[in-house]
Coordinates of C-alpha atoms in Angstrom, one line a residue:
Chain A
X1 CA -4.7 9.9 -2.8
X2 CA -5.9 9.7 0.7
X3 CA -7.7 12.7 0.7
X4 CA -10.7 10.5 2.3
X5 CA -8.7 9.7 5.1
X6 CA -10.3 12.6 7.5
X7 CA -13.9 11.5 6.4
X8 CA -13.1 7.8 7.4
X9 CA -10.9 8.5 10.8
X10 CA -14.3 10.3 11.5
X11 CA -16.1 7.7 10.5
X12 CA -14.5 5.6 12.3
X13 CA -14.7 7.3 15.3
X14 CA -18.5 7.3 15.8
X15 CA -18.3 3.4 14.9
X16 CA -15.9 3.4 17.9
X17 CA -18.6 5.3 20.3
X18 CA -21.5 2.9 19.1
X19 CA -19.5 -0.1 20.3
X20 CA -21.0 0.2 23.4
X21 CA -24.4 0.6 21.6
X22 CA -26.2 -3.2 21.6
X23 CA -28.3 -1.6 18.4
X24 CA -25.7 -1.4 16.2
X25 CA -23.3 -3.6 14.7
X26 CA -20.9 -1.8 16.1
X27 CA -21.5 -3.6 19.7
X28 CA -21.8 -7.1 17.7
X29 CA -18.7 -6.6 16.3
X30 CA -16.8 -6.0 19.6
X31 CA -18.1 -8.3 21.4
X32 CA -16.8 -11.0 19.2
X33 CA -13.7 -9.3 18.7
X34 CA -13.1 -9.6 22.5
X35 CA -14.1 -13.7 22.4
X36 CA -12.0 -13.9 19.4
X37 CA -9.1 -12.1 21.0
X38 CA -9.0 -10.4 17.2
X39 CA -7.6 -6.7 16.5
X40 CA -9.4 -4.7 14.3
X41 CA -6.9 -6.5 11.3
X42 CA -7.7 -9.7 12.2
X43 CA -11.3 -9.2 12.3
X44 CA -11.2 -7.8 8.9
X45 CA -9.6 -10.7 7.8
X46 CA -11.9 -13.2 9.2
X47 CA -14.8 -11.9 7.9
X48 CA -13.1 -11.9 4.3
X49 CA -13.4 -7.6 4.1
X50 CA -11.2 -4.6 4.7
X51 CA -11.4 -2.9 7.8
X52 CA -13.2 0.5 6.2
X53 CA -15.5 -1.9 5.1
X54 CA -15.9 -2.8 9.0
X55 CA -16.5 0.3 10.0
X56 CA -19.3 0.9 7.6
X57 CA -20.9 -2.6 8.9
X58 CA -20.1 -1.3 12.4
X59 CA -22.6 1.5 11.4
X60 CA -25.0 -0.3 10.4
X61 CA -28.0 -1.3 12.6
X62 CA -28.1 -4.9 14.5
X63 CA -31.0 -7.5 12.9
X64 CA -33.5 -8.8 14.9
X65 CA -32.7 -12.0 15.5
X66 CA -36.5 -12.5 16.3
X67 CA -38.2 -10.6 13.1
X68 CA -38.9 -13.1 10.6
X69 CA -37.1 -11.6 7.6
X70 CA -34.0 -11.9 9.9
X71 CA -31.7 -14.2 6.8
X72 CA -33.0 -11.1 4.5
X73 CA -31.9 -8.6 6.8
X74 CA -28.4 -10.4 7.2
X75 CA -28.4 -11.0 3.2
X76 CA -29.1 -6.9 3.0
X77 CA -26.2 -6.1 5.6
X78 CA -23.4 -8.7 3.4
X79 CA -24.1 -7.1 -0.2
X80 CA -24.1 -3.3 1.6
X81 CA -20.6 -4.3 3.2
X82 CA -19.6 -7.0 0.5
X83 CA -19.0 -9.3 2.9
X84 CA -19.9 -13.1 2.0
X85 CA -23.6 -13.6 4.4
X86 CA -22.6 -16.7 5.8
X87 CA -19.6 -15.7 7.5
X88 CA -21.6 -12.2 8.8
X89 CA -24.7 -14.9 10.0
X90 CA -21.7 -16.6 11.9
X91 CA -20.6 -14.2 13.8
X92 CA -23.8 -13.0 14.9
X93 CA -25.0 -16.2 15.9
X94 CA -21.7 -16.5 17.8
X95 CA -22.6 -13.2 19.6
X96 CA -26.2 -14.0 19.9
X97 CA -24.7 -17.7 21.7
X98 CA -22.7 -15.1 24.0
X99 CA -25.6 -13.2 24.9
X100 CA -27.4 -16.3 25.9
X101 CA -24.9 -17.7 28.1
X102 CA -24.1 -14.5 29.7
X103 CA -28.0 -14.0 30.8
X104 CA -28.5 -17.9 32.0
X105 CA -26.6 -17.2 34.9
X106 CA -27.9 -13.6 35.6
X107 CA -31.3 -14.9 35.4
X108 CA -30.4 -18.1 37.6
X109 CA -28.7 -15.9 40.7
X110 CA -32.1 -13.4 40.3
X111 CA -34.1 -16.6 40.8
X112 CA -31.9 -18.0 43.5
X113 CA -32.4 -14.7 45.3
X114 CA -35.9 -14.1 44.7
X115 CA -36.1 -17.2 46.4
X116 CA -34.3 -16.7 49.4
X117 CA -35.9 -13.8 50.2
X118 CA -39.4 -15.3 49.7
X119 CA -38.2 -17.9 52.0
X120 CA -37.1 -14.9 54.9
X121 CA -40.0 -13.0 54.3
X122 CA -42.3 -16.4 55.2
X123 CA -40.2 -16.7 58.3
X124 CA -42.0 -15.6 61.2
X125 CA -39.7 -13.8 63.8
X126 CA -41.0 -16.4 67.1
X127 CA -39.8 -19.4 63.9
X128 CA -36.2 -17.7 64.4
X129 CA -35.0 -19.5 67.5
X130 CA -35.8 -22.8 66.0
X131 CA -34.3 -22.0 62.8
X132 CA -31.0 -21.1 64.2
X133 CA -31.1 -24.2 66.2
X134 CA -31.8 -26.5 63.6
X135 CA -29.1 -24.5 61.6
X136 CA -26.3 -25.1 63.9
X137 CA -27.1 -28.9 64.0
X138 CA -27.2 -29.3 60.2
X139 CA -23.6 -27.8 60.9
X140 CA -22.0 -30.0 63.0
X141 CA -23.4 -33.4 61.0
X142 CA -22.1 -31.7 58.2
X143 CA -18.3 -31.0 59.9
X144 CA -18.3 -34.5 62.1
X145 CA -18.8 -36.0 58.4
X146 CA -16.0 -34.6 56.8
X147 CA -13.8 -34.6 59.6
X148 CA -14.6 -38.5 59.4
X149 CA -13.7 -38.5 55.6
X150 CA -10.3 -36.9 56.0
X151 CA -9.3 -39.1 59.0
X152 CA -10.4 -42.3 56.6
X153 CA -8.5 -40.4 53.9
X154 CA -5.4 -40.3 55.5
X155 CA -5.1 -43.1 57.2
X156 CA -5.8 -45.5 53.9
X157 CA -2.8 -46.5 52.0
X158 CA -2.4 -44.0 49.2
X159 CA -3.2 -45.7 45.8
X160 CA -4.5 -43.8 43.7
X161 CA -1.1 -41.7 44.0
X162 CA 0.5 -44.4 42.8
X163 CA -1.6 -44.7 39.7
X164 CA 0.1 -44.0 36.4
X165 CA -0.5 -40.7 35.3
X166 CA -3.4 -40.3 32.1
X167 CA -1.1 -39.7 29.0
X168 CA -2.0 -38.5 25.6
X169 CA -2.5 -41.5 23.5
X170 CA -0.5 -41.3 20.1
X171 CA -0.6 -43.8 17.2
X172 CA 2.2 -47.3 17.9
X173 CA 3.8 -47.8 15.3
X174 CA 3.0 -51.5 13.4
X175 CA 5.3 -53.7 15.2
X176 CA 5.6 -52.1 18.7
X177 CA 4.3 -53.2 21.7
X178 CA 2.4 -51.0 24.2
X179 CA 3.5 -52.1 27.5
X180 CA 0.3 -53.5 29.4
X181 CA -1.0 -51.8 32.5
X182 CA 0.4 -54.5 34.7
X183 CA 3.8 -54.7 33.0
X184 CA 6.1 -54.0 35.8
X185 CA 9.0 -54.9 33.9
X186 CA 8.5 -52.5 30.7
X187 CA 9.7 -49.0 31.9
X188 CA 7.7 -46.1 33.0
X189 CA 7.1 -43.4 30.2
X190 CA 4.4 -41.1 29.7
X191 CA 4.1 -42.0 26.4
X192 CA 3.4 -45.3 24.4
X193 CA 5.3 -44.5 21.0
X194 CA 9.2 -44.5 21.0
X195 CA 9.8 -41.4 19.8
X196 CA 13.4 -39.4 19.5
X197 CA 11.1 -36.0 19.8
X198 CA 10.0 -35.3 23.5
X199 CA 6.6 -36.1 25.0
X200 CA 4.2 -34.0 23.3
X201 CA 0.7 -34.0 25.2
X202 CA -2.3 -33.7 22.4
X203 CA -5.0 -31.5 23.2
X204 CA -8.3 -33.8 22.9
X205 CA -10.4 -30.7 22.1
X206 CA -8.3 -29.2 19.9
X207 CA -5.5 -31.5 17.7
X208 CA -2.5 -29.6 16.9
X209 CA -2.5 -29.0 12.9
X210 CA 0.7 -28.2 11.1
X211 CA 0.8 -25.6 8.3
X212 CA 2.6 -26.8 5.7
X213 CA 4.0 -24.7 2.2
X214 CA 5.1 -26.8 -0.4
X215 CA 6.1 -25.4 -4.0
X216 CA 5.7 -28.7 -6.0
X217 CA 8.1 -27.2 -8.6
X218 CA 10.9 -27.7 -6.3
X219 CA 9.7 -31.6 -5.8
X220 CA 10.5 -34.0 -8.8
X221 CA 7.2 -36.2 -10.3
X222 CA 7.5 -39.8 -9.5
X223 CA 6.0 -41.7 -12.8
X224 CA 7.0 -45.2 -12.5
X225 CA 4.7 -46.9 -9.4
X226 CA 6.6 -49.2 -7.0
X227 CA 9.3 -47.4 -4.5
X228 CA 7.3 -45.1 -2.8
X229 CA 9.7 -41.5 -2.3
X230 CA 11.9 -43.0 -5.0
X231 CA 15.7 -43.2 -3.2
X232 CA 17.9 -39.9 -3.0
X233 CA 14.8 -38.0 -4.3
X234 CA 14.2 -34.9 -2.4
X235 CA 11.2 -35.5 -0.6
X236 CA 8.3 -33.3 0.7
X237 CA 8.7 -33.5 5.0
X238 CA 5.1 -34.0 7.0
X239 CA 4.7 -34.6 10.3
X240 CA 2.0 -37.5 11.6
X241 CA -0.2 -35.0 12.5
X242 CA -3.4 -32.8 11.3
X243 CA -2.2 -31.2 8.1
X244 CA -2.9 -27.6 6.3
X245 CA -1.0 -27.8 2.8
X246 CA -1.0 -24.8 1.4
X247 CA 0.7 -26.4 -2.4
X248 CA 1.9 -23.6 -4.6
X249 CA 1.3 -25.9 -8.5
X250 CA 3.5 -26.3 -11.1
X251 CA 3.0 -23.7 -13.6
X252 CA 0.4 -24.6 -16.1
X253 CA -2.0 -26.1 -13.7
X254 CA -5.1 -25.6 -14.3
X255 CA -8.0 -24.7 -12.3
X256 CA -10.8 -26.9 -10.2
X257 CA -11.3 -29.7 -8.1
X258 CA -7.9 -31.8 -6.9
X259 CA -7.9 -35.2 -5.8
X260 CA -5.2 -35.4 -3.1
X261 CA -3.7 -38.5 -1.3
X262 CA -1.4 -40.0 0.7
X263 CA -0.2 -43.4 -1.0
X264 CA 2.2 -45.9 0.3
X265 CA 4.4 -48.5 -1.3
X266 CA 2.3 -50.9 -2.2
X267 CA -0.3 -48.6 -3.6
X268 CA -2.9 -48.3 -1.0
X269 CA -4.1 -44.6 0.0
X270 CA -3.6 -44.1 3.9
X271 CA -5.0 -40.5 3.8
X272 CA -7.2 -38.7 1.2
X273 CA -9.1 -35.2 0.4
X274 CA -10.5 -33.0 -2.3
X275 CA -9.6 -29.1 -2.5
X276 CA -10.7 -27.0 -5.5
X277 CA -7.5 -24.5 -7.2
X278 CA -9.3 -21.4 -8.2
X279 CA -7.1 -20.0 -10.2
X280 CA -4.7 -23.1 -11.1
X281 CA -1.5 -21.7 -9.2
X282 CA -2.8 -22.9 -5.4
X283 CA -4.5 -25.4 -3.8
X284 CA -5.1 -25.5 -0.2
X285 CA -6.3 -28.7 1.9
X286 CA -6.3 -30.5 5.0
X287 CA -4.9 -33.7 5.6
X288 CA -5.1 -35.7 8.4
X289 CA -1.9 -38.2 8.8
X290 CA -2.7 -38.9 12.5
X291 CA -2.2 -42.5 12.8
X292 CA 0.5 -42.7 9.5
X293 CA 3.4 -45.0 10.7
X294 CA 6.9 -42.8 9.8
X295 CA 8.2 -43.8 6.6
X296 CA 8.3 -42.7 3.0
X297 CA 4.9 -42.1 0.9
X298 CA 4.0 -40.4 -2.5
X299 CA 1.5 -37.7 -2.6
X300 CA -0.9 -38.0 -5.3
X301 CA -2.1 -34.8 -6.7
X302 CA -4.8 -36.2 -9.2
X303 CA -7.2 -33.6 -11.1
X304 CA -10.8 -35.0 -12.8
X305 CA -10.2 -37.1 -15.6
X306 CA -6.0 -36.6 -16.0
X307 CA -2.9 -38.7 -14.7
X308 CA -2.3 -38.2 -11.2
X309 CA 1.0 -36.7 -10.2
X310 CA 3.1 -38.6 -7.6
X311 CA 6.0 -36.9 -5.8
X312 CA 7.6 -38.6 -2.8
X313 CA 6.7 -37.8 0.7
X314 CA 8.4 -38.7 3.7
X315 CA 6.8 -38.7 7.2
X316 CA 8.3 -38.4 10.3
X317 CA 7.6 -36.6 13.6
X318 CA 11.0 -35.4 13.5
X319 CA 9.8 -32.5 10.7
X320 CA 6.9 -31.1 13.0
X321 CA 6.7 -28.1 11.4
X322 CA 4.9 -24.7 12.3
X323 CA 2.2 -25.4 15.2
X324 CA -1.4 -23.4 13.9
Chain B
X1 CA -32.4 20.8 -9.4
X2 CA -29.9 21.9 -7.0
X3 CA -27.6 20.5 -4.6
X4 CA -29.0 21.9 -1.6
X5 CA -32.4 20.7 -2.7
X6 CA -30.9 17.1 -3.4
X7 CA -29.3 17.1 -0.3
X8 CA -32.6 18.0 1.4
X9 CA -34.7 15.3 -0.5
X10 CA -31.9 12.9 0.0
X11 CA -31.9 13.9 3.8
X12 CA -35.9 13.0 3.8
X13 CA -35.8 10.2 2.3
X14 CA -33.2 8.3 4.6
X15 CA -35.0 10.1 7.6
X16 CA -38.1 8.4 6.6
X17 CA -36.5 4.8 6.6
X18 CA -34.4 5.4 10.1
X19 CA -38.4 5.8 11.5
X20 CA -39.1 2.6 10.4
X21 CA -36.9 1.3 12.5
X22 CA -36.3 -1.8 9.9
X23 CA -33.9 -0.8 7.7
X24 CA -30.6 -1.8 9.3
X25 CA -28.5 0.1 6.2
X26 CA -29.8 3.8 7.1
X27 CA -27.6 4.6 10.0
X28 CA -24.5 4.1 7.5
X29 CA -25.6 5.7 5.1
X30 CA -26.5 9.3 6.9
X31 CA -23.3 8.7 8.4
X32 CA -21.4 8.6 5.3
X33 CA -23.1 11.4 3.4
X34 CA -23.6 14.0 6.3
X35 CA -21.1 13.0 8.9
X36 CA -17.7 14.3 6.9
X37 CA -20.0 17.5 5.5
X38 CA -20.9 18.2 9.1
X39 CA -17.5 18.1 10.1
X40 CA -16.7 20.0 7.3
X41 CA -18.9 22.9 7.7
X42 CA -18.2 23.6 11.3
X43 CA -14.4 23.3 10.8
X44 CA -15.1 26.4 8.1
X45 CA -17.4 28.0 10.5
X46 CA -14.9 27.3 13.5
X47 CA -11.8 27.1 12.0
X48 CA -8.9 28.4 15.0
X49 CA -10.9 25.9 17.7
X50 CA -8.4 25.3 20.6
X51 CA -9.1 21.6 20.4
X52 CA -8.4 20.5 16.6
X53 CA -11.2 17.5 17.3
X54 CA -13.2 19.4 18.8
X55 CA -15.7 19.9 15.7
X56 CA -15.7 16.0 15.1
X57 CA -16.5 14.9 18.3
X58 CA -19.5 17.5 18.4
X59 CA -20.6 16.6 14.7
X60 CA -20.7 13.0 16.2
X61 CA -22.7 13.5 19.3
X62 CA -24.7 15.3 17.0
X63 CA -25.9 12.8 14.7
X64 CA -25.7 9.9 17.8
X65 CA -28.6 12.5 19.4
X66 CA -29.9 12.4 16.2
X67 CA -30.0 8.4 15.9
X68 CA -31.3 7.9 19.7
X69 CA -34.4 10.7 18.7
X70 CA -34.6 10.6 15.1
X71 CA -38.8 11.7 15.7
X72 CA -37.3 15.3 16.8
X73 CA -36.0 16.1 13.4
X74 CA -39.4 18.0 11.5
X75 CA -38.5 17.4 7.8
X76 CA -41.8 20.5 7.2
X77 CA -39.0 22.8 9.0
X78 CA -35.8 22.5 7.0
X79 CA -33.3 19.9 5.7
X80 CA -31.9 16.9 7.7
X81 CA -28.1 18.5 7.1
X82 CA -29.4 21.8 8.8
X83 CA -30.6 20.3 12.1
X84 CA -27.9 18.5 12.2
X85 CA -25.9 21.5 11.7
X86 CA -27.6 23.8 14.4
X87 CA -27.6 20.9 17.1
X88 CA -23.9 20.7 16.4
X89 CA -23.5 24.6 15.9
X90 CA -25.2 25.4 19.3
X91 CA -22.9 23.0 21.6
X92 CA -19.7 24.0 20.2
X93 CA -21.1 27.4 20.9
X94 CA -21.9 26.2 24.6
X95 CA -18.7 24.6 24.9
X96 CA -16.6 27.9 23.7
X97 CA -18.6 30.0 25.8
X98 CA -18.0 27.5 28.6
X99 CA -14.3 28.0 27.9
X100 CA -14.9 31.8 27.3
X101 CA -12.8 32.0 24.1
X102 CA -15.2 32.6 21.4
X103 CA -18.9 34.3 21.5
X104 CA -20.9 33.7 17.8
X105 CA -23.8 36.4 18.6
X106 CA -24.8 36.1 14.6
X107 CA -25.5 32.8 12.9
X108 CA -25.6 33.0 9.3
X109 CA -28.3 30.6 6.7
X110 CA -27.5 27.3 7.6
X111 CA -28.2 25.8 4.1
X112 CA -26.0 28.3 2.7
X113 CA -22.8 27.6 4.6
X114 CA -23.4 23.8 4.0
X115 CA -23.7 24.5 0.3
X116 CA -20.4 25.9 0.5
X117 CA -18.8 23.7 2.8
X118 CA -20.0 20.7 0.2
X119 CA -19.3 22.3 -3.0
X120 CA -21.0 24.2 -6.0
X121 CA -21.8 22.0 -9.2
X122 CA -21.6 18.3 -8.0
X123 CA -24.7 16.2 -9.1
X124 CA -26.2 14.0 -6.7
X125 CA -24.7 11.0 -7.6
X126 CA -21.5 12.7 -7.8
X127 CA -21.8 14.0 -4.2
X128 CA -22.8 10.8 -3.0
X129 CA -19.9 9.3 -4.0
X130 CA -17.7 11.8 -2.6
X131 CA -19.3 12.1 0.2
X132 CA -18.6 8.1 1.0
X133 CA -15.3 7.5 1.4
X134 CA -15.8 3.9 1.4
X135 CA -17.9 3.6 -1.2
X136 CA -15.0 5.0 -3.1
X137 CA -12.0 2.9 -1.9
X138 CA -14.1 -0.5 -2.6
X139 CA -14.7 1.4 -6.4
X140 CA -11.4 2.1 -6.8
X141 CA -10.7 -1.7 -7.0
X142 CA -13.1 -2.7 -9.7
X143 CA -12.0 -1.8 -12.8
X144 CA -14.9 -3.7 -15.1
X145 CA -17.8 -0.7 -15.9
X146 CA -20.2 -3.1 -15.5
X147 CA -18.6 -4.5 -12.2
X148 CA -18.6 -1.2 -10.7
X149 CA -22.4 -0.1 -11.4
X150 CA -23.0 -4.3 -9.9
X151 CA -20.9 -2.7 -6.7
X152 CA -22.2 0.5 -6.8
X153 CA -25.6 -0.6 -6.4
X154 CA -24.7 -3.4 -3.9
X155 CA -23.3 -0.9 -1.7
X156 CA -26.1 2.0 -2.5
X157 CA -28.4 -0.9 -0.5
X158 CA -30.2 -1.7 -3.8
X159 CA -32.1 -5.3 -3.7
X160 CA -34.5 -5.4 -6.0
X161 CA -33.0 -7.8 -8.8
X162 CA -34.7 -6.0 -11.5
X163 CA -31.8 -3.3 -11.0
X164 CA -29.0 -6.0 -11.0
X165 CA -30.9 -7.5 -14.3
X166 CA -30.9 -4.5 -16.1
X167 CA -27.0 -4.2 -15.9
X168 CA -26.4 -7.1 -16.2
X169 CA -28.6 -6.9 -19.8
X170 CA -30.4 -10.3 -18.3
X171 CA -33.7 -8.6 -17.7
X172 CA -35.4 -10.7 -20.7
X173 CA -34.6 -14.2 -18.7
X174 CA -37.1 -15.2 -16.4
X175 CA -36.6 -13.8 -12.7
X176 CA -35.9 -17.1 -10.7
X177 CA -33.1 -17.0 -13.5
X178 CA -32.5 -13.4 -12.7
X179 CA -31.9 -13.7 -9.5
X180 CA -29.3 -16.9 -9.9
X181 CA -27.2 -15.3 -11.8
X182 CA -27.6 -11.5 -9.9
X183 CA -26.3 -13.9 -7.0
X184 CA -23.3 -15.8 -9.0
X185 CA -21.9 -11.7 -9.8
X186 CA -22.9 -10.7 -6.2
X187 CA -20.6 -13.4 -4.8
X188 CA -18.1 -13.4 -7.6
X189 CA -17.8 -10.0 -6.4
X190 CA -17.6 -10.1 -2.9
X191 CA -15.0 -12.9 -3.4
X192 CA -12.9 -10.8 -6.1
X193 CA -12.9 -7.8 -3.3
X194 CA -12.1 -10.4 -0.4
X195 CA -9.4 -11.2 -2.7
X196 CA -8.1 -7.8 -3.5
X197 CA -8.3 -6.4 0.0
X198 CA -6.5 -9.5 1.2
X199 CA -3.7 -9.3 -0.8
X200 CA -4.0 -5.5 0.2
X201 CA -3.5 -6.6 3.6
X202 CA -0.7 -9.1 3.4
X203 CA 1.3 -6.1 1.4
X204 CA 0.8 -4.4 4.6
X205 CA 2.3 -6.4 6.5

């Protein structure tokens, strides 16, 4: 086929001169490509569309964020690109968020200046003398004070060198003792868990999640409740961290909402979610396991009204998995 | 009615919404119907140009002219495709006569070579959809009839439900109605497409 592909390299070229262009989409659209750090692929992908769908929204004209049938105009632009309207109002709120920041500071310096030269202009030229005289004193307060400082600084015994250094703070497993602040005699780590894996610092903005695919047909269902993983059975491998599952079912599955849980031993759920299987083959969810002392689990995979499945689960920081 | 007539009703009509200045769809849609048949007609008209892209980027600054100063275009004087056309025609002119390699002294009926360039016996619709290259790659994934006019008409910019209902064969429910379900196919739609071009994608790669 491809006997469009002239029509939509040209296409695609005028999208690429309107990127510049803050009527069009076009400009949107690179903008938050250049936040995102997305190519043109990625883009596509994260607005749910192909990219010569892109280039006909690059095309099209920007909303006014400011005319009152703004949600219409968004709705129009999704159905013309078939692109789902929440994710387009996303990005252009994103952008829009960019915009705003970018002029705060712009508009801030053109005060600041319009300011200062206000402030000259009142100056009269016999006011100079003083001024520079007055100058020069603020100066050498301002030096004799932080000469002072420094001199104080140094000459203080350094304590706050010797302060421990702020760690990442990672669940203790039950029976394990943090050493106390004042503990001289527990040794020096930078982190409170003992851990075989190396010190692992935890971004507080930003947990690490781990992807996880899992085909349950290669796991065996646990039916009888007691032993958690069941002994010898091969066992799904988590990590105690933020969780993606991507489960591929067991053939026959059918489609809608999942009930999905961590259990332990004794029966009681340490981590729980809902996901929805459109199609009854996948089922995607996150999990969070911070917190989940290492040891063997089952992981309930329970639809609306039928017998959950159990298979055995076994976590352990050991089987970190990919990093997202 | 003929093509170049469609063409030229077709051209007024989306010249009358890019005035408006509201319609946020319009500046894709002259770009998909008259951008590839510009390029077209001046790669027949010029067809040994030193610069093979030459025709395309002038065909392009033709139409972004025509976007910046859409009030210049008189739709009493001729067709939408034939301004475009003679904007485009005289600067590839300039620029060949700048390079002194080619000298056009005769320009022949603009409407005519368009016609040609296009096609003979295309309907509108027909045209349309050839003329949109994306409107046919997102068609060439929905195999349904019924799915393909719902997508067709999502993409032709349609939004009255009423159109929608009628396919649909809902337009005896009542419209709040209407419009739930016109909504359920739009996003069932949009999701099966998100779907296909996805998977699409990861063959790719």
């Amino acid at each position: 086929m491809k006997t469009d592909e002239p029509s939509m390299q040209l296409l695609t070229a005028l999208a690429q001169r309107l990127r510049s262009d803050p009527q069009f989409m076009a400009q949107v659209l690179a903008v938050y490509q250049r936040e995102e750090q997305l190519d043109d692929a990625a883009l596509a992908r994260s607005l749910g569309t192909a990219p010569e769908m892109m280039t006909r929204l690059a095309l099209c004209r920007r909303p006014d964020a400011h005319a009152p049938d703004f949600t219409e105009q968004v709705r129009a632009l999704a159905d013309y690109t078939l692109i789902d309207e929440a994710r387009l109002a996303r990005v252009l709120q994103r952008v829009d968020q960019l915009a705003e920041a970018d002029a705060l500071p712009h508009s801030f310096r053109a005060r600041l200046l319009a300011g200062v030269r206000t402030a000259l202009a009142a100056l009269a030229p016999a006011r100079v003398s003083w001024l520079a005289g007055a100058v020069c004193l603020v100066f050498f307060a301002v030096t004799g004070v932080l000469l002072w400082r420094v001199y104080h600084r140094t000459s203080a015994p350094n304590i706050a060198q010797q302060r421990p250094q702020p760690t990442a703070t990672l669940p203790v497993p039950a029976g394990q003792r943090s050493p106390a602040p004042n503990d001289t005699t527990a040794p020096h780590r930078s982190e409170p868990v003992a851990s075989a894996s190396p010190p692992r610092r935890v971004s507080a903005s930003r947990p690490a999640t781990v992807i996880a695919k899992i085909d349950l047909e290669d796991y065996p269902v646990l039916r009888e409740a007691g032993a958690a993983g069941g002994e010898g059975a091969k066992a799904i491998q988590l990590a105690p961290a933020r969780a993606r599952l991507l489960l591929r079912l067991p053939e026959s599955s059918a489609s809608g909402w999942y009930r999905m849980s961590v259990v332990d031993e004794s029966g009681r759920t340490v981590a729980t979610t809902r996901a929805r299987s459109v199609g009854g083959q996948r089922l995607s969810a996150s999990l969070d396991l911070r917190g989940v002392a290492e040891k063997s689990y089952r992981l309930r995979l329970a639809r609306a009204g039928e017998a959950p499945d159990d298979y055995p689960l076994s976590i352990s920081r050991s089987k970190m998995l990919r990093e997202k | 009615m003929t093509q170049e007539a469609d063409l030229k009703e077709l051209g007024q009509a989306l010249h009358r919404r890019l005035l408006t200045k509201q319609d946020g769809r319009v500046t894709a849609e002259i770009a998909e119907v008259f951008l590839p048949l510009l390029a077209n007609a001046l790669h027949r008209k010029f067809p040994n140009l030193p610069d093979p892209h030459q025709a395309e980027t002038v065909a392009i600054d033709s139409l972004l002219r025509y976007f910046a100063q859409p009030e210049k275009f008189d739709p009493d004087k001729g067709s939408l495709i034939g301004y475009l056309y003679l904007a485009a025609y005289r600067d590839l002119l300039n620029l060949l006569k700048h390079s002194q390699k080619f000298v056009e002294l005769h320009p022949r009926a603009l409407e005519h070579e368009v016609s040609v360039a296009v096609g003979a016996d295309n309907p509108e619709a027909h045209l349309l959809e050839e003329a949109s290259p994306i409107v046919q790659r997102a068609l060439a994934k929905v195999t349904d009839p019924i799915d393909r006019e719902l997508v067709a008409l999502m993409m032709d910019g349609v939004r009255e439900t009423a159109a929608y209902a009628a396919v649909l064969g809902i337009a005896d429910s009542p419209l709040r109605e209407q419009e739930k379900i016109v909504k359920r196919h739009k996003d069932r739609l949009k999701k099966m497409l998100q779907r296909e071009w996805q998977r699409r994608d990861h063959q790719r790669r």
